[in-house]
Coordinates of C-alpha atoms in Angstrom, one line a residue:
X1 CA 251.0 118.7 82.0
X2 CA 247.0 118.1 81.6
X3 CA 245.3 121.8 82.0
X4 CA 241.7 121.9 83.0
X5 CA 239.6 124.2 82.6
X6 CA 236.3 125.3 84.4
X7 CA 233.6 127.7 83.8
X8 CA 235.0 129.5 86.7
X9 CA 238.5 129.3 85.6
X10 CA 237.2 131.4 81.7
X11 CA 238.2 134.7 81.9
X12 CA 236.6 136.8 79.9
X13 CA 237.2 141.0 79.8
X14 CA 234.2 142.7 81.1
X15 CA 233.6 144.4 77.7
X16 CA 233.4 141.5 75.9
X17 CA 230.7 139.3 78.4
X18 CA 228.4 142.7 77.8
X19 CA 228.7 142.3 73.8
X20 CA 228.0 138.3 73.9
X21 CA 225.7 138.2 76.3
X22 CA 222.8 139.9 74.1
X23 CA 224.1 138.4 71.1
X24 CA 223.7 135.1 72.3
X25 CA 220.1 135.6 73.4
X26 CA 219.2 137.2 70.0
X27 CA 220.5 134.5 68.5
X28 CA 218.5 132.2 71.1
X29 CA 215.1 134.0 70.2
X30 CA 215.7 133.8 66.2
X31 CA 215.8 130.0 66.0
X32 CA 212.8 129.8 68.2
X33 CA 210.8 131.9 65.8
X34 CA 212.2 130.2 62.3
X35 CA 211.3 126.7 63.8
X36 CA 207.9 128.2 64.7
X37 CA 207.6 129.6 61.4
X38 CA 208.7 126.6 59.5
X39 CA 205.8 125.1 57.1
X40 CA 204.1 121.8 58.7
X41 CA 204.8 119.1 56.2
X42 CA 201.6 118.4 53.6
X43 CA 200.7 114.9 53.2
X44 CA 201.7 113.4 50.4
X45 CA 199.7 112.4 47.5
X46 CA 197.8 108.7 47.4
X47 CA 196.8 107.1 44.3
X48 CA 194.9 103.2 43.2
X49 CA 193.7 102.0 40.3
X50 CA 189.9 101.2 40.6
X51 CA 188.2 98.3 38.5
X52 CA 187.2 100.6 36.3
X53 CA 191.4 100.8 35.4
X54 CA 191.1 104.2 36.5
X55 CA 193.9 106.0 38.6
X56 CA 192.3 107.5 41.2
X57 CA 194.8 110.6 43.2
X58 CA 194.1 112.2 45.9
X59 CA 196.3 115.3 46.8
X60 CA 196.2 113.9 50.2
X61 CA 194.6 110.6 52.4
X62 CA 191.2 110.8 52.4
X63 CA 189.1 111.7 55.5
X64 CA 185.6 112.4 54.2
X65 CA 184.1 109.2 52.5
X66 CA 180.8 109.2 51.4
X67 CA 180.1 104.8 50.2
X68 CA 176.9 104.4 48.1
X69 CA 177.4 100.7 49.4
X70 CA 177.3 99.7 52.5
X71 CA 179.8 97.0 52.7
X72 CA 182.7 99.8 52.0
X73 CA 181.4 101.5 55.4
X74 CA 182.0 97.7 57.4
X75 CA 185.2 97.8 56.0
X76 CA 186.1 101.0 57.3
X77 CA 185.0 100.8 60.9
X78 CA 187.1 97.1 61.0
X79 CA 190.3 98.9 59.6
X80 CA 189.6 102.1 63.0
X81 CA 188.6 104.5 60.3
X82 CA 184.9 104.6 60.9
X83 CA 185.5 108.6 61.8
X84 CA 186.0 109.1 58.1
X85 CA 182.3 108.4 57.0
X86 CA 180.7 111.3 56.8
X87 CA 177.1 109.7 55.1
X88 CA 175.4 106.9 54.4
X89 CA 172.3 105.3 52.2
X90 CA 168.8 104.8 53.3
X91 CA 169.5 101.2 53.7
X92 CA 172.8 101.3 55.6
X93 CA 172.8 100.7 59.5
X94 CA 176.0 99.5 60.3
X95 CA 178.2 100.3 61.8
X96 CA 176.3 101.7 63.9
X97 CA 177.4 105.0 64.6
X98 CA 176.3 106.1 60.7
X99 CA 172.7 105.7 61.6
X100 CA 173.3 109.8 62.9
X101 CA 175.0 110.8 59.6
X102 CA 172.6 112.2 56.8
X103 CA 171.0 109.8 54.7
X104 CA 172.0 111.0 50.7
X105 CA 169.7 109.1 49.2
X106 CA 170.1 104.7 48.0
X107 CA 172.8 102.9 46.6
X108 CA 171.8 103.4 42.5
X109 CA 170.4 106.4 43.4
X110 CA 172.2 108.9 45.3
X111 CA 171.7 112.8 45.5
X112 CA 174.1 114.6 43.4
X113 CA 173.5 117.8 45.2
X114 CA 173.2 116.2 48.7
X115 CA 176.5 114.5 48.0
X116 CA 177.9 117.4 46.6
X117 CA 177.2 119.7 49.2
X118 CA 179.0 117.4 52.1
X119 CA 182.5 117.7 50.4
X120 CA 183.6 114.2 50.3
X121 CA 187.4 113.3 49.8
X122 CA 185.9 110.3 48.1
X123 CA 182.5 108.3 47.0
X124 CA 183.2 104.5 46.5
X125 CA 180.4 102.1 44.5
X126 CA 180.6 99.0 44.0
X127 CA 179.7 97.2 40.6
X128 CA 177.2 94.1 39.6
X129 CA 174.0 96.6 37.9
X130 CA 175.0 99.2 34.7
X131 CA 173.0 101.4 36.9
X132 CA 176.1 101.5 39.3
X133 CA 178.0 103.3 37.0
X134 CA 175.4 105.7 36.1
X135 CA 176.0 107.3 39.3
X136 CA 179.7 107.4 39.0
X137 CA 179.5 109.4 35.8
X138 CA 176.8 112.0 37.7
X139 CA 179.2 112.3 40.7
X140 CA 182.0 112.7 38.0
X141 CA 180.2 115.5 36.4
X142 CA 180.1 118.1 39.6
X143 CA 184.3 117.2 40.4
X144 CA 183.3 114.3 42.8
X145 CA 186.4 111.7 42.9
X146 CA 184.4 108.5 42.7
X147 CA 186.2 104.9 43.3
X148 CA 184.8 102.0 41.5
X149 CA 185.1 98.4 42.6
X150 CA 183.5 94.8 42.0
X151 CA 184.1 91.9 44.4
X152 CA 182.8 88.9 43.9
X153 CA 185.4 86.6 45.4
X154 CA 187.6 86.9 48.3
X155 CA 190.7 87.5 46.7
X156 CA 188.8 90.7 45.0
X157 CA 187.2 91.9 49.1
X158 CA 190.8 91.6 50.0
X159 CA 192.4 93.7 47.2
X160 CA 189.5 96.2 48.2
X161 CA 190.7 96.6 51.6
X162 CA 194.3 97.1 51.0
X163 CA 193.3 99.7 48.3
X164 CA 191.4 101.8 50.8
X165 CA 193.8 101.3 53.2
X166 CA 196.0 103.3 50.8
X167 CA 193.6 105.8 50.4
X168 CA 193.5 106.7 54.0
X169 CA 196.4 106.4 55.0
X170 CA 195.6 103.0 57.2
X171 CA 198.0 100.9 54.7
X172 CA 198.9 99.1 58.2
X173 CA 195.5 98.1 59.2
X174 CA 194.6 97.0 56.1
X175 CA 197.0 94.4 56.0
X176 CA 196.2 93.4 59.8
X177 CA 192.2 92.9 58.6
X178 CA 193.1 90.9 55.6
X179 CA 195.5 88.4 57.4
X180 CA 193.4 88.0 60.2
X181 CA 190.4 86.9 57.8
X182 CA 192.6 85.0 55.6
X183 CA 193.2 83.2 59.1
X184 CA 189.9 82.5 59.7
X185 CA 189.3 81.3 56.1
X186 CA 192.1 79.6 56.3
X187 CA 191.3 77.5 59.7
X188 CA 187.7 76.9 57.7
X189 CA 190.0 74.8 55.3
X190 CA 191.9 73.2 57.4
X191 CA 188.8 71.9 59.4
X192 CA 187.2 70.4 55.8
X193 CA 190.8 68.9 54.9
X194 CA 188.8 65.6 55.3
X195 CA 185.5 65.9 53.3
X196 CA 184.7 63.5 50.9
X197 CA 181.6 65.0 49.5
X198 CA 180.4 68.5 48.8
X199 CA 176.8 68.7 48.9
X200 CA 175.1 70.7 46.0
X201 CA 173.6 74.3 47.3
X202 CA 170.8 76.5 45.8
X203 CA 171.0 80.2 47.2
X204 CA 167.6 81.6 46.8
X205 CA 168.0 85.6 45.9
X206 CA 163.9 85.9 45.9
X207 CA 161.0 84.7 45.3
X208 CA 158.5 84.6 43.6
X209 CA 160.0 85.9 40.6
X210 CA 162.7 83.2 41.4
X211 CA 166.5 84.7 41.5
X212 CA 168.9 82.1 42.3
X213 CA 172.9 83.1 42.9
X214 CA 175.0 82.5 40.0
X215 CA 179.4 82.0 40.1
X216 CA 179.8 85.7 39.3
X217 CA 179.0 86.4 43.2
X218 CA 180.4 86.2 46.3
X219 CA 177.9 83.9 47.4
X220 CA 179.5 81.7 45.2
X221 CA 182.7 82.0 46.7
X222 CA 181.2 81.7 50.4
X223 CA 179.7 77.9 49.1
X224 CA 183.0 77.2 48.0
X225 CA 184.7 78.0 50.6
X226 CA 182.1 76.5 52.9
X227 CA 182.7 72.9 51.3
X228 CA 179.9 73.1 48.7
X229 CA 178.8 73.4 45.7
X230 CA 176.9 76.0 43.7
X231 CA 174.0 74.1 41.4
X232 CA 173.7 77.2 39.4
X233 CA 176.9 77.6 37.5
X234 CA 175.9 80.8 35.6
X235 CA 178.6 82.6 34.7
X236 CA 176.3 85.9 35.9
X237 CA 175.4 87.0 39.2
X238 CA 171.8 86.8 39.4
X239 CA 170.1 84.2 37.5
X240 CA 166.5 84.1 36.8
X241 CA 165.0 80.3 37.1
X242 CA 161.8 78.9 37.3
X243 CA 160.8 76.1 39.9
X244 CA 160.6 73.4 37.1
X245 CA 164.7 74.0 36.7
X246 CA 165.4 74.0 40.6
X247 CA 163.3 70.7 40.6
X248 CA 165.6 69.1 37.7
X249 CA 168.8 70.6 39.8
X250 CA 167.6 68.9 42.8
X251 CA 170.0 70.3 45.4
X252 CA 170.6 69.0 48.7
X253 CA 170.8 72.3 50.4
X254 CA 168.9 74.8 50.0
X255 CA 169.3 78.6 51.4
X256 CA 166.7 81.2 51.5
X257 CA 168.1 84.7 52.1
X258 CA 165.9 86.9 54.3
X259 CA 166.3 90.8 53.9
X260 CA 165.8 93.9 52.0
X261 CA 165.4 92.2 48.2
X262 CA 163.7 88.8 49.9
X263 CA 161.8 90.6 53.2
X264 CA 159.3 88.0 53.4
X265 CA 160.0 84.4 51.8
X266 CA 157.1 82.2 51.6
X267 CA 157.4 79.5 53.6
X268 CA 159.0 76.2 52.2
X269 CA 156.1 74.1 53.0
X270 CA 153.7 75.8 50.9
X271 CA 155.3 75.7 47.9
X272 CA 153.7 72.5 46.4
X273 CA 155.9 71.9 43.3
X274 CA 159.5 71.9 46.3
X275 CA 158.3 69.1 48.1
X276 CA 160.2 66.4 46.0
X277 CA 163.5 68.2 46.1
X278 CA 165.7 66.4 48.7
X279 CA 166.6 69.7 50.1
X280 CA 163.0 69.5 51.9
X281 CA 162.7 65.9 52.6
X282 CA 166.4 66.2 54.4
X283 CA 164.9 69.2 56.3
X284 CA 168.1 70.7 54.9
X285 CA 165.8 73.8 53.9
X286 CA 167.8 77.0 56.0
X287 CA 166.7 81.0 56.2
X288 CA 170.1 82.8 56.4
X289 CA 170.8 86.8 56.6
X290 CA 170.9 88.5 53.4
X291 CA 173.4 91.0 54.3
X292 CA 176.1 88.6 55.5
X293 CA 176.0 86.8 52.4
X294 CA 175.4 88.9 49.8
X295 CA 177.3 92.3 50.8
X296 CA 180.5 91.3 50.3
X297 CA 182.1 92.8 53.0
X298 CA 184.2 91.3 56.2
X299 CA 180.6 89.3 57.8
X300 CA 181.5 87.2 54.2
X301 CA 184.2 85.1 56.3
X302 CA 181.5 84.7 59.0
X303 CA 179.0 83.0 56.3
X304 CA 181.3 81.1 55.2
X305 CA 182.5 79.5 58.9
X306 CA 178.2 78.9 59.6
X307 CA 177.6 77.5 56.5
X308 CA 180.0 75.3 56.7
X309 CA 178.8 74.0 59.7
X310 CA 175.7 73.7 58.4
X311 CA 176.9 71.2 55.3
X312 CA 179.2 69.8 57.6
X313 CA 177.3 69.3 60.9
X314 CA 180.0 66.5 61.9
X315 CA 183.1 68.3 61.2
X316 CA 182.2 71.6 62.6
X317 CA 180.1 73.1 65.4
X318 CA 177.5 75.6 64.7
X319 CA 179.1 79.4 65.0
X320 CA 175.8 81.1 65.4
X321 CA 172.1 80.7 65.5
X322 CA 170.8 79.8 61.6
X323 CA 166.8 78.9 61.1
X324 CA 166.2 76.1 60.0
X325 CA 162.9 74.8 57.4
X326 CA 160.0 77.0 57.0

């Protein structure tokens, strides 16, 4: 025979309901309070090697950043963690929500005590100048954790972005903005499957006091990429030229950045000794934004899909408005 039993079929003697009753509402009220009391758990530890070789550890993800480049603050607002900049440089205006942070001073030249005084997790600077690191070792000095990077291809920008994606905790993210550029580069390539000839490319850095881009840039990289080639094949970044060696170069493209170290190019046309290069009787002669080309942050993929349009006019359509000869 099958018994069932009820709540209303328990029996229990009076005395006994009176003793479990409390008992049971002690014990109730005791595991409330120990899970109240219970420690939250501490984030754990993050760590990267810089290109320095250094390990860098932090006892937790970083969410104060101070970047003495700009490119490192771009990165952050694509990967959602634009709340973590807590400064900028003079020069820095994107995105654009740093423009209220406090300025702590330029890129080579930051304010120790400024810098100091905000309480960064983290300052990142990125190398190309010995003065770079001279600001490392000054940060260093006060207990300032300072990350040190160079990127002057893609491959470095990406292994940038997954390494501050690790040291905010955005691993996720990270990943998502590197494939979806890798896409775009990627579509770039497929679109110049078909080219039979690169045309040659000089990148003017400034002028007078001519500065041309050399391989050890990511400008070079962007020509590349964009289905041409570099004429200056320096192994440096910057290389100094005169306008005799341009002349004897003779490229067929020729770019002109516009911005902070090139704020006001002379215009093609009066430069007497350029009007034999084929780059000015092509009207191939372009003014392009120095920040998208030279700061090697994510506006690097969009160079490289308008400057490929613009040495391959019949394979690909114009992404954005480019001047054209001055």
């Amino acid at each position: 025979m099958t018994h069932q039993f009820t709540h209303s079929s328990i029996r229990l003697p009076m005395r006994l309901k009176h003793f479990l009753l409390p008992a049971l509402l002690l014990l109730i009220a005791s595991t409330a309070l120990a899970s109240e009391a219970l420690p939250e758990a501490r984030p754990a530890p993050v760590s990267i090697i810089d290109d320095l070789g250094r390990t860098i550890v932090l006892q937790r993800p970083a969410t104060r950043i101070i970047a003495l480049y700009g490119a490192f603050n771009e990165i952050l607002a694509e990967m959602g963690k634009e709340d973590t900049i807590i400064a900028r440089t003079k020069a820095d205006a994107l995105p654009p929500s740093i423009l209220a942070k406090p300025s702590i001073g330029t890129h080579m030249r930051p304010n120790p005590e400024l810098v100091a005084g905000l309480r960064p997790d983290i300052v990142l600077q990125l190398g190309g100048r010995k003065k770079a690191l001279e600001s490392v070792h000054m940060l260093e000095q006060l207990g300032i954790p300072v990350a040190f990077f160079s990127i002057t291809t893609f491959k470095e920008l990406f292994s940038v972005i997954k390494r501050l994606g690790t040291l905010t905790n955005a691993e996720e993210q990270a990943t998502r903005v590197c494939n979806s550029l890798q896409a775009r580069l990627d579509h770039v390539q497929k679109q110049l499957a078909m080219v039979k000839h690169k045309p040659t490319v000089f990148f003017e850095v400034r002028y007078p006091n001519l500065l041309g881009a050399g391989d050890a840039s990511i400008v070079n990289d962007i020509i590349n990429h964009a289905g041409g080639i570099n004429v200056m094949d320096a192994s440096v970044k910057l290389v100094r030229i005169n306008e005799e060696e341009v002349i004897k170069r003779d490229p067929e493209v020729y770019l002109i950045q516009k911005g902070a170290m090139n704020p006001q190019p002379l215009p093609i046309q009066e430069r007497a000794h350029f009007r034999t290069l084929r780059a000015v009787k092509n009207n191939r002669v372009y003014i392009i934004d120095e920040s998208s080309y030279s700061r090697p942050g994510p506006r690097a993929v969009s160079a490289v899909e308008e400057l490929a349009a613009l040495l391959h006019p019949n394979l690909m359509q114009p992404t954005s408005h480019i001047s054209g000869d001055i």
